[in-house]
Amino acid sequence: AEDDLDTHKGDLDALAEKDPEFYKFLKENDAELLEFAEDGDLAEVDQLSAGEEEEPPKPKKRKKSKKAKGEQEEEVGKEDDETEVTMATVKKWKGAMTEQHSLRAMRQVVLAFRAAAHVNEDDGKEYKYTISSPEVYHELLVLTFKHVPDVLNHHLPVKETSAGKVRIATDSKKFRTLTPLLKSHSSSVHRLLESLSDAPTLKLTLSSILPLLPYLLPFKKAIKNLLKTVVGVWSDSSSTEATRITAFLIIRRLAMIGDAGIREAALKTTYQGLVKGSRNTTIHSLPGINLMKNSAAELWGIDPNIGYTTGFTFIRQLAIHLRSSITNTSKESYKQVYNWQYTHSLDFWSRVLSSHCDALTEATSGKPSPLRPLIYPAVQLTLGAMRLIPTAQYFPLRFHLVRSLLRLSRSTGTYIPLAPALLEVLNSAEMKKPPKPSTLKPLDFTTSIRAPKSYLRTRIYQDGVGDQVAELFAEFFVLWTKTIAFPELALPVIVMLKRWLKSVSSSPSHSSSSSHHPKITDSANRQSNKNSKLNTTLHLLIQKLDSNSRWIEQRRAKIDFAPSDRAQVDAFLKDVQWESSPLGAFVVGMRKAREERERVLEEGRRVEEGRRRREGDGVDGHEGGGVSDDDDEESGENSEEDEG
């Protein structure tokens, strides 16, 4: 039906270009031919309402007008004039729809709603009804959103199988007759979505779409247009959390009940919306971006096979961007990778794979996830992006990517060698040389991928980087805290950390015996970072790693199997909770302290957000649209092309 209507419309558009005189003749003498689908008067719906006990005024007027053709044209002309919708009219329609499930009343409501959706537009079109009262407008919207799906379901029941598939008698005469009404209504809802800014009305409109989705599945073009608009609401930073969740429920429902083409379109459109919506990241927009990433990750588990093909395509696209930035010798080439959109994209794929390739999910399905082959390219891509520009200014971005890989390693049980990436940070000149005093506020690593130049070589930045390195080292090793090979895994890092502490703690008193080698003494003085806080933090980390190594050695001294017995190796300390290990207890305390800091920051953010909303009118509604860092250059990195 949709193809026929689209073809018909295309033919008429071509006719208007090739023979405008004949098109004008049709418009004057056979306008009904040109008015179809969403712009028609839907009179054919009344054919299905023959048995309804209603008293429409039109038939009476038509009977009277048969006596004289001139009078008929005059009466019909009057009847086709725009009529004002009143509260009484809405109540009459509501009664007919609730008591009789009247299709005729539903047709009038759909026509009135069409006018309401275009109420503030001057598009040159004429509508049967006009609405001038805000109260009537509100009641009409509530009536439309609540009762149109009920009437449709009464006449065309939706049957849903246990597998989540929906069935409607699309080959029936009733569905074919209602097709123009469905297309008209979906077009009006789509238009209203594009023009709304009021959060409660937007949420109400989105909620009304859910029961309509099964009826719209045959209309692929309408579904894709609607999907694009809904994703736009979901990815808009100015939308409220409740509105974004409602929009996501529509996307998820479409992916559940749609065919393979609709599912693929839903995944692709959602990913593109995510990338577009993560362009600017501030303390105000970050919760919304995390909501998008967590919710969108769920979609890739609905059909893992389609999820694999789309995931492979997008990960490959990210890899092409990385390769291009490596091979391109221009100074600005790195910016297509070192921006928030690319960082959030890598983090998103970490969440997708962590959600659907974890042991519990695969055990429930009884087989490895089809998405599991994407783990290796995702890890390699993230490690490559991490080392693209290994300078101190981009340590915050490196920490973001390390956290993404830690999540992936934790959920999938995949070993990812992250210790070298963290040791590179410690061995940089930024961390070895004495820092300068500074009055700058601490850098927020959660909303930064690039440190402003004013922070480099300062005590506040060195302290922040040191805390991040110690925390990430602890989070990395706690993943393997019960592993039988933990002592061997930790030993190289322990040695490197001790060597680093020794090199930065050198002083003239320690090197007096080498006074006949002035170069050594000068080098020691230059390398001493004199940062007791950082050094103490790393000393504590070394102690916990040593303690955990001894804890493992004590327990593996009692085993009676060889390393070749893989089953026994995997079962080692399986019944012991990781929190009871020395390193595990340390990480638990560290996480609690971090959660408390984040809670305080979140409270401050909410207070600030409430104040901004109260100040209101003078502030741009697109919250989080600015750049929070002090360095203006980052805004340039945020404005790169969408990766989607």
XYZ file of C-alpha atoms in Angstrom:
644
model
C 0.000 0.000 0.000
C 2.817 2.365 0.875
C 4.593 1.690 -2.403
C 1.429 2.401 -4.406
C 0.876 5.692 -2.604
C 4.507 6.730 -3.007
C 4.432 5.817 -6.709
C 1.179 7.747 -7.150
C 2.658 10.792 -5.460
C 5.798 10.572 -7.581
C 3.722 10.375 -10.774
C 1.737 13.452 -9.778
C 4.910 15.394 -8.928
C 6.315 14.523 -12.352
C 3.017 15.557 -13.949
C 3.167 18.959 -12.218
C 6.585 19.552 -13.797
C 5.883 18.210 -17.295
C 2.294 19.458 -17.789
C 1.513 22.184 -15.234
C -1.689 23.206 -17.074
C -3.205 19.720 -16.848
C -2.097 19.486 -13.200
C -3.861 22.802 -12.512
C -6.990 21.450 -14.258
C -6.944 18.359 -12.011
C -6.483 20.527 -8.949
C -9.535 22.601 -9.850
C -11.817 19.813 -11.081
C -10.627 16.601 -9.376
C -8.816 17.686 -6.206
C -9.643 14.369 -4.572
C -7.205 12.670 -6.914
C -4.401 14.837 -5.578
C -5.346 14.551 -1.910
C -4.291 11.179 -0.606
C -2.339 9.622 2.245
C -1.502 12.138 4.955
C -3.163 15.086 3.155
C -6.487 13.464 2.227
C -9.828 13.852 4.005
C -9.905 10.103 4.855
C -13.584 9.874 3.811
C -13.140 6.204 2.897
C -12.902 5.410 6.624
C -16.610 6.247 6.962
C -17.396 3.232 4.795
C -16.337 1.060 7.712
C -18.639 2.948 10.088
C -21.995 2.156 8.491
C -23.361 0.477 11.586
C -22.415 3.186 14.051
C -25.261 4.907 15.811
C -24.184 8.427 15.120
C -25.996 11.368 13.639
C -23.515 13.051 11.381
C -24.836 16.293 9.976
C -23.307 15.804 6.542
C -25.757 13.215 5.093
C -28.744 15.447 5.948
C -27.207 18.381 4.147
C -26.376 16.224 1.167
C -29.971 14.948 0.905
C -31.299 18.459 0.933
C -28.752 19.618 -1.587
C -29.802 17.023 -4.159
C -32.790 19.195 -5.041
C -30.630 21.830 -6.636
C -27.125 21.501 -7.927
C -26.302 25.110 -7.291
C -27.448 24.812 -3.697
C -25.434 21.602 -3.333
C -22.182 23.275 -4.305
C -22.924 26.136 -1.951
C -23.727 23.836 0.985
C -20.744 21.578 0.391
C -18.536 24.640 0.133
C -19.787 25.843 3.489
C -19.267 22.414 4.987
C -15.706 22.163 3.737
C -14.809 25.473 5.356
C -12.546 25.341 8.390
C -14.546 24.728 11.567
C -13.518 25.614 15.098
C -12.960 22.690 17.465
C -14.665 23.307 20.807
C -14.602 21.491 24.111
C -18.077 20.124 23.367
C -16.843 18.698 20.062
C -13.927 16.970 21.768
C -16.251 15.489 24.408
C -18.619 14.233 21.701
C -15.747 12.541 19.866
C -14.434 11.081 23.102
C -17.822 9.575 23.943
C -18.169 8.006 20.508
C -14.643 6.564 20.612
C -14.880 5.165 24.136
C -18.444 3.822 23.977
C -18.744 2.726 20.343
C -15.093 2.569 19.207
C -16.296 4.788 16.374
C -14.074 4.904 13.310
C -15.982 7.936 12.063
C -15.154 9.838 15.254
C -11.559 8.648 15.052
C -11.347 10.014 11.526
C -12.533 13.427 12.713
C -10.048 13.342 15.595
C -7.186 12.464 13.238
C -8.169 15.350 10.950
C -8.375 17.751 13.897
C -5.042 16.462 15.226
C -3.489 17.075 11.811
C -4.506 20.727 12.133
C -3.174 20.821 15.710
C 0.210 19.447 14.600
C 0.529 22.306 12.088
C -1.145 24.933 14.228
C 1.700 27.457 14.171
C 2.697 26.939 10.554
C 1.964 29.045 7.526
C 2.512 26.371 4.907
C -0.328 27.425 2.623
C -2.334 24.250 3.324
C -5.948 24.361 4.396
C -7.174 22.118 7.190
C -10.720 21.092 7.956
C -10.484 22.180 11.584
C -8.931 25.046 13.512
C -7.975 25.151 17.194
C -7.578 28.480 18.955
C -8.149 27.554 22.615
C -5.146 26.154 24.564
C -7.512 24.079 26.733
C -9.147 22.530 23.664
C -5.708 21.930 22.125
C -4.594 20.068 25.246
C -7.783 17.973 25.461
C -7.547 17.098 21.759
C -3.958 15.894 22.190
C -4.865 13.770 25.210
C -7.876 12.316 23.361
C -5.775 11.525 20.294
C -2.857 9.959 22.155
C -5.009 7.867 24.475
C -7.982 6.727 22.412
C -6.847 6.477 18.769
C -4.671 3.403 19.603
C -7.595 1.897 21.559
C -9.998 2.236 18.625
C -7.417 0.829 16.222
C -6.770 -2.131 18.496
C -10.524 -2.797 18.729
C -10.942 -2.998 14.951
C -7.478 -4.388 14.125
C -6.268 -6.394 17.132
C -2.518 -6.821 17.530
C -1.451 -10.386 18.257
C 1.986 -10.874 19.790
C 3.743 -14.234 19.882
C 5.863 -15.535 22.740
C 8.933 -14.736 20.630
C 7.970 -11.053 20.567
C 6.700 -10.964 16.988
C 3.517 -9.008 16.251
C 0.839 -9.888 13.741
C -1.879 -7.724 12.224
C -4.256 -8.636 9.409
C -2.525 -6.343 6.905
C -4.160 -8.133 3.961
C -7.685 -7.390 5.204
C -9.972 -4.836 3.578
C -10.237 -2.950 6.867
C -6.466 -2.458 7.117
C -6.249 -1.338 3.491
C -9.043 1.153 4.092
C -7.382 2.469 7.255
C -3.966 2.768 5.598
C -4.392 6.462 4.598
C -5.561 7.268 8.130
C -2.549 5.492 9.668
C -0.145 7.298 7.363
C -1.820 10.636 8.014
C -1.742 10.159 11.767
C 1.887 9.008 11.835
C 2.840 12.013 9.698
C 1.057 14.363 12.129
C 2.717 12.774 15.159
C 6.080 13.028 13.416
C 5.495 16.697 12.635
C 4.455 17.427 16.211
C 7.595 15.723 17.551
C 9.775 17.973 15.424
C 8.144 21.152 16.715
C 7.677 20.408 20.430
C 9.921 21.852 23.120
C 7.754 21.345 26.208
C 9.093 18.295 28.090
C 5.769 16.894 29.455
C 4.024 17.209 26.060
C 7.038 15.705 24.296
C 7.019 12.737 26.674
C 3.247 12.292 26.212
C 3.646 12.350 22.420
C 6.435 9.774 22.536
C 4.395 7.524 24.832
C 1.538 7.547 22.307
C 3.786 6.164 19.574
C 4.481 2.833 21.298
C 1.016 1.257 20.717
C 1.014 2.548 17.121
C 4.279 0.870 16.096
C 2.767 -2.515 15.066
C 0.426 -0.709 12.636
C 3.267 1.292 11.094
C 5.623 -1.630 10.398
C 4.419 -2.073 6.771
C 5.343 1.551 6.033
C 9.134 1.382 5.945
C 9.684 4.962 4.864
C 7.430 6.346 7.610
C 9.117 4.115 10.193
C 12.606 5.272 9.234
C 11.625 8.945 9.307
C 9.976 8.492 12.690
C 12.985 6.550 13.987
C 15.346 9.328 12.958
C 13.272 11.938 14.812
C 12.910 9.789 17.949
C 16.659 9.162 18.016
C 17.137 12.913 17.706
C 15.059 13.429 20.879
C 16.941 10.617 22.642
C 20.340 12.100 21.794
C 19.443 15.743 22.484
C 21.199 17.037 25.598
C 18.325 19.430 26.264
C 15.823 16.548 26.658
C 14.992 15.465 30.192
C 16.040 12.045 31.424
C 12.420 10.793 31.467
C 11.905 11.972 27.886
C 15.091 10.263 26.700
C 14.116 7.000 28.367
C 10.668 7.147 26.728
C 12.300 7.759 23.343
C 14.627 4.806 23.887
C 11.672 2.521 24.661
C 10.335 3.304 21.182
C 13.698 2.495 19.577
C 13.943 -0.745 21.558
C 10.376 -1.755 20.716
C 11.021 -1.195 17.023
C 14.154 -3.330 17.182
C 12.189 -6.065 18.968
C 9.177 -6.298 16.649
C 10.710 -5.148 13.364
C 12.266 -7.274 10.657
C 15.993 -7.482 9.962
C 15.949 -4.282 7.877
C 14.255 -2.264 10.606
C 16.614 -3.678 13.249
C 19.652 -2.736 11.236
C 18.242 0.750 10.640
C 17.532 1.105 14.374
C 21.106 0.133 15.313
C 22.716 2.390 12.727
C 20.518 5.403 13.480
C 21.013 4.955 17.227
C 24.802 4.804 16.903
C 24.844 7.881 14.699
C 22.671 9.692 17.243
C 25.011 8.651 20.039
C 28.062 9.989 18.219
C 26.302 13.225 17.360
C 25.002 13.666 20.914
C 28.426 13.161 22.506
C 30.110 15.998 20.627
C 30.278 18.249 23.714
C 31.028 16.697 27.093
C 30.742 18.665 30.315
C 29.851 17.827 33.897
C 26.243 18.658 32.979
C 25.976 16.613 29.776
C 28.028 13.572 30.902
C 25.176 11.790 32.781
C 23.018 12.009 29.650
C 25.820 10.641 27.473
C 26.340 7.715 29.847
C 22.584 7.078 29.741
C 22.787 6.945 25.938
C 25.757 4.573 25.935
C 24.235 2.195 28.484
C 20.810 2.104 26.841
C 22.103 1.820 23.279
C 24.405 -1.064 24.270
C 21.291 -3.082 25.101
C 20.101 -2.969 21.479
C 23.095 -4.955 20.217
C 21.915 -7.996 22.188
C 18.448 -8.169 20.590
C 19.815 -9.779 17.414
C 23.539 -10.517 17.949
C 24.056 -11.507 14.317
C 22.900 -8.123 13.012
C 24.720 -6.599 15.973
C 27.958 -8.218 14.801
C 27.696 -6.935 11.217
C 26.881 -3.371 12.277
C 29.487 -3.457 15.056
C 32.158 -4.695 12.667
C 31.305 -1.897 10.213
C 31.525 0.858 12.821
C 34.676 -0.494 14.510
C 36.310 -0.758 11.096
C 35.311 2.848 10.428
C 37.029 3.910 13.658
C 40.126 1.938 12.632
C 40.212 3.752 9.273
C 40.137 7.084 11.116
C 43.048 5.958 13.302
C 45.086 4.729 10.348
C 44.423 7.969 8.512
C 45.634 10.036 11.452
C 48.812 7.927 11.686
C 49.673 8.077 7.984
C 48.682 11.722 7.524
C 51.624 13.975 8.354
C 49.645 17.165 8.914
C 49.676 18.705 12.390
C 45.902 18.548 12.729
C 45.440 14.921 11.632
C 45.371 13.578 15.192
C 42.229 15.584 15.939
C 40.004 13.148 14.079
C 40.897 10.625 16.809
C 41.607 12.795 19.837
C 38.117 14.192 20.360
C 35.167 13.338 22.568
C 33.174 11.610 19.830
C 35.934 9.099 19.098
C 36.599 8.524 22.806
C 32.923 7.916 23.557
C 32.657 5.610 20.538
C 35.471 3.390 21.825
C 33.937 3.420 25.289
C 30.559 2.502 23.795
C 31.930 -0.612 22.082
C 33.559 -1.565 25.361
C 30.105 -1.412 26.973
C 28.444 -3.360 24.160
C 30.958 -6.200 24.342
C 30.991 -6.166 28.148
C 27.193 -6.464 28.240
C 26.803 -9.313 25.764
C 30.049 -11.304 26.025
C 30.183 -11.780 29.795
C 30.243 -15.280 31.290
C 26.697 -15.155 32.689
C 25.101 -14.098 29.399
C 26.979 -16.735 27.417
C 26.186 -19.427 30.003
C 22.487 -18.531 29.790
C 22.470 -18.804 25.992
C 24.639 -21.933 26.079
C 27.071 -20.699 23.432
C 29.627 -17.913 22.900
C 28.162 -14.609 21.828
C 28.400 -13.802 18.085
C 29.846 -10.465 19.224
C 32.889 -12.058 20.899
C 35.089 -11.895 17.741
C 34.846 -8.089 17.977
C 36.774 -8.021 21.270
C 40.210 -8.335 19.673
C 39.830 -5.525 17.078
C 38.190 -3.275 19.685
C 41.091 -3.793 22.114
C 43.758 -3.279 19.439
C 42.015 -0.141 18.218
C 41.786 1.299 21.734
C 45.441 0.543 22.501
C 46.459 2.156 19.213
C 44.441 5.297 19.922
C 45.906 5.447 23.428
C 49.479 5.683 22.132
C 48.850 7.937 19.138
C 50.074 11.090 20.949
C 51.912 9.889 24.103
C 52.313 13.362 25.606
C 51.411 14.557 29.091
C 48.685 16.790 27.726
C 46.657 13.742 26.652
C 47.048 11.672 29.817
C 43.338 12.265 30.646
C 42.308 10.647 27.342
C 44.615 7.699 28.049
C 42.946 7.191 31.434
C 39.491 7.180 29.810
C 40.565 4.474 27.383
C 42.245 2.407 30.113
C 38.972 2.419 32.064
C 37.112 1.243 28.969
C 39.512 -1.686 28.570
C 39.324 -2.500 32.273
C 35.538 -2.833 31.968
C 35.931 -5.106 28.953
C 38.563 -7.246 30.684
C 36.473 -7.526 33.864
C 33.313 -8.676 32.072
C 34.751 -10.979 29.425
C 37.715 -12.444 31.321
C 40.068 -11.280 28.564
C 43.606 -10.422 29.668
C 44.621 -7.020 28.278
C 48.197 -5.829 29.034
C 47.516 -2.385 30.492
C 50.485 -2.091 32.853
C 52.885 -0.819 30.113
C 50.482 2.027 29.217
C 50.453 3.158 32.866
C 54.210 2.771 33.332
C 54.718 5.041 30.294
C 52.878 7.772 32.192
C 55.158 7.418 35.232
C 58.290 7.431 33.087
C 57.350 10.687 31.372
C 59.209 13.898 32.181
C 55.947 15.279 33.580
C 56.082 12.821 36.488
C 59.832 12.717 37.116
C 60.711 16.386 37.330
C 59.869 18.652 40.282
C 56.455 20.285 39.768
C 55.790 24.009 39.914
C 53.480 25.411 42.594
C 50.068 26.427 41.279
C 46.773 27.856 42.503
C 44.726 26.129 39.796
C 41.766 24.011 40.854
C 42.197 20.216 40.441
C 41.548 19.012 36.898
C 38.337 16.990 36.512
C 39.576 13.898 34.683
C 36.016 12.626 34.085
C 35.181 15.565 31.800
C 38.619 16.129 30.244
C 40.506 14.374 27.485
C 43.159 17.064 27.163
C 44.883 18.993 29.931
C 45.134 22.749 29.328
C 48.751 23.880 28.912
C 48.520 25.902 32.125
C 48.322 22.619 34.078
C 51.493 21.047 32.697
C 54.414 20.688 35.137
C 52.234 21.864 38.048
C 51.909 20.140 41.409
C 48.120 19.919 41.127
C 48.335 18.077 37.778
C 51.115 15.751 38.917
C 49.094 14.824 42.005
C 45.989 14.163 39.894
C 47.859 12.030 37.351
C 49.552 10.111 40.167
C 46.211 9.330 41.816
C 44.801 8.140 38.489
C 47.816 5.890 37.800
C 47.720 4.324 41.277
C 43.955 3.761 41.053
C 44.131 2.216 37.580
C 47.047 -0.037 38.567
C 45.017 -1.289 41.530
C 41.907 -1.808 39.365
C 43.979 -3.706 36.795
C 45.631 -6.076 39.248
C 42.468 -6.698 41.273
C 41.021 -8.382 38.167
C 43.630 -11.117 38.646
C 43.940 -10.980 42.435
C 42.894 -14.659 42.794
C 44.862 -15.903 39.797
C 47.400 -18.574 40.620
C 50.038 -16.697 38.577
C 49.483 -13.350 40.327
C 53.030 -13.169 41.847
C 54.617 -13.587 38.412
C 52.181 -11.108 36.882
C 52.848 -8.445 39.507
C 56.611 -8.876 39.931
C 57.758 -6.886 36.839
C 55.496 -3.982 37.774
C 56.632 -4.038 41.407
C 60.266 -3.930 40.250
C 59.561 -1.060 37.845
C 57.679 0.934 40.480
C 60.470 0.496 43.037
C 63.039 1.515 40.446
C 60.990 4.601 39.576
C 60.635 5.613 43.236
C 64.345 5.217 43.724
C 65.137 7.385 40.713
C 62.817 10.253 41.710
C 63.770 10.123 45.408
C 67.507 10.628 44.806
C 69.070 13.522 46.716
C 72.619 14.874 47.202
C 72.913 13.099 50.554
C 72.128 9.768 48.922
C 74.720 10.313 46.197
C 77.642 11.743 48.248
C 79.603 8.591 47.577
C 79.419 9.469 43.894
C 80.773 12.993 44.329
C 83.650 12.213 41.982
C 80.947 11.765 39.306
C 79.322 15.211 39.125
C 77.166 14.241 36.165
C 75.426 11.529 38.201
C 74.815 13.936 41.079
C 73.396 16.621 38.776
C 71.167 14.064 37.088
C 69.834 12.887 40.445
C 69.051 16.456 41.485
C 67.230 17.127 38.231
C 65.144 13.922 38.416
C 63.989 14.278 42.016
C 60.302 15.169 41.811
C 60.036 16.027 45.542
C 56.340 14.972 45.500
C 55.833 13.132 48.762
C 52.088 12.578 48.167
C 52.655 10.802 44.856
C 55.551 8.760 46.188
C 53.601 7.711 49.287
C 50.657 6.597 47.143
C 52.896 4.393 45.004
C 54.656 2.979 48.090
C 51.236 1.918 49.399
C 50.355 0.302 46.080
C 53.619 -1.670 46.095
C 52.888 -2.891 49.629
C 49.439 -4.157 48.604
C 50.808 -5.915 45.521
C 53.529 -7.575 47.656
C 50.958 -8.627 50.261
C 48.689 -10.145 47.632
C 51.611 -11.996 46.049
C 52.522 -13.556 49.405
C 48.834 -14.402 50.010
C 48.698 -16.309 46.690
C 52.060 -18.024 47.330
C 50.864 -19.294 50.715
C 47.783 -20.875 49.160
C 49.423 -22.337 46.094
C 52.073 -23.967 48.286
C 49.334 -26.395 49.365
C 48.210 -27.481 45.887
C 48.927 -30.916 44.428
C 48.406 -30.326 40.687
C 50.722 -29.256 37.874
C 50.384 -26.077 35.786
C 49.327 -28.229 32.842
C 46.083 -29.173 34.630
C 44.027 -26.340 33.185
C 40.783 -27.212 34.947
C 42.439 -27.127 38.379
C 44.297 -23.926 37.544
C 41.018 -22.223 36.592
C 39.326 -23.499 39.751
C 42.078 -22.138 42.051
C 40.466 -20.001 44.809
C 37.201 -20.086 42.884
C 35.168 -20.183 46.095
C 37.030 -17.240 47.647
C 35.575 -13.746 47.276
C 37.993 -11.323 45.666
C 37.180 -8.722 48.340
C 38.826 -10.939 50.962
C 42.249 -10.735 49.291
C 44.698 -8.052 50.522
C 44.518 -6.153 47.230
C 40.745 -6.646 47.006
C 40.150 -5.089 50.428
C 42.339 -2.135 49.429
C 40.381 -1.605 46.191
C 37.035 -1.788 48.013
C 38.110 1.051 50.300
C 39.464 3.015 47.359
C 36.180 2.659 45.449
C 34.135 3.830 48.421
C 36.260 6.959 48.720
C 35.875 7.614 45.003
C 32.093 7.096 45.125
C 31.837 9.575 47.976
C 33.776 12.170 45.988
C 31.551 11.575 42.969
C 28.430 11.856 45.129
C 29.515 15.252 46.419
C 30.302 16.408 42.876
C 26.949 15.123 41.620
C 25.085 17.002 44.349
C 26.935 20.148 43.397
C 26.110 19.560 39.736
C 22.396 19.129 40.476
C 22.313 22.286 42.586
C 24.061 24.218 39.819
C 21.729 22.734 37.201
C 18.664 23.699 39.231
C 19.961 27.229 39.612
C 20.558 27.500 35.866
C 17.037 26.243 35.109
C 15.527 28.757 37.520
C 17.471 31.585 35.948
C 16.075 30.119 32.823
C 14.936 32.284 30.016
C 18.220 34.026 29.327
C 20.151 30.750 29.157
C 20.329 28.576 26.073
C 18.260 25.446 26.557
C 20.915 23.175 25.018
C 22.613 22.361 28.258
C 26.170 21.194 28.041
C 26.714 22.846 24.700
C 29.834 24.664 25.814
C 33.313 23.502 26.623
C 34.168 23.153 30.275
C 37.941 23.163 30.053
C 39.927 26.345 30.306
C 41.667 25.636 27.023
C 39.726 26.814 23.996
C 41.566 24.426 21.678
C 39.504 21.514 22.922
C 36.394 22.941 21.366
C 38.104 22.444 18.021
C 38.621 18.794 18.851
C 34.971 18.434 19.766
C 33.814 19.842 16.453
C 35.209 17.078 14.275
C 32.950 15.256 11.839
C 30.564 12.680 13.295
C 32.138 9.247 13.279
C 28.771 7.725 12.400
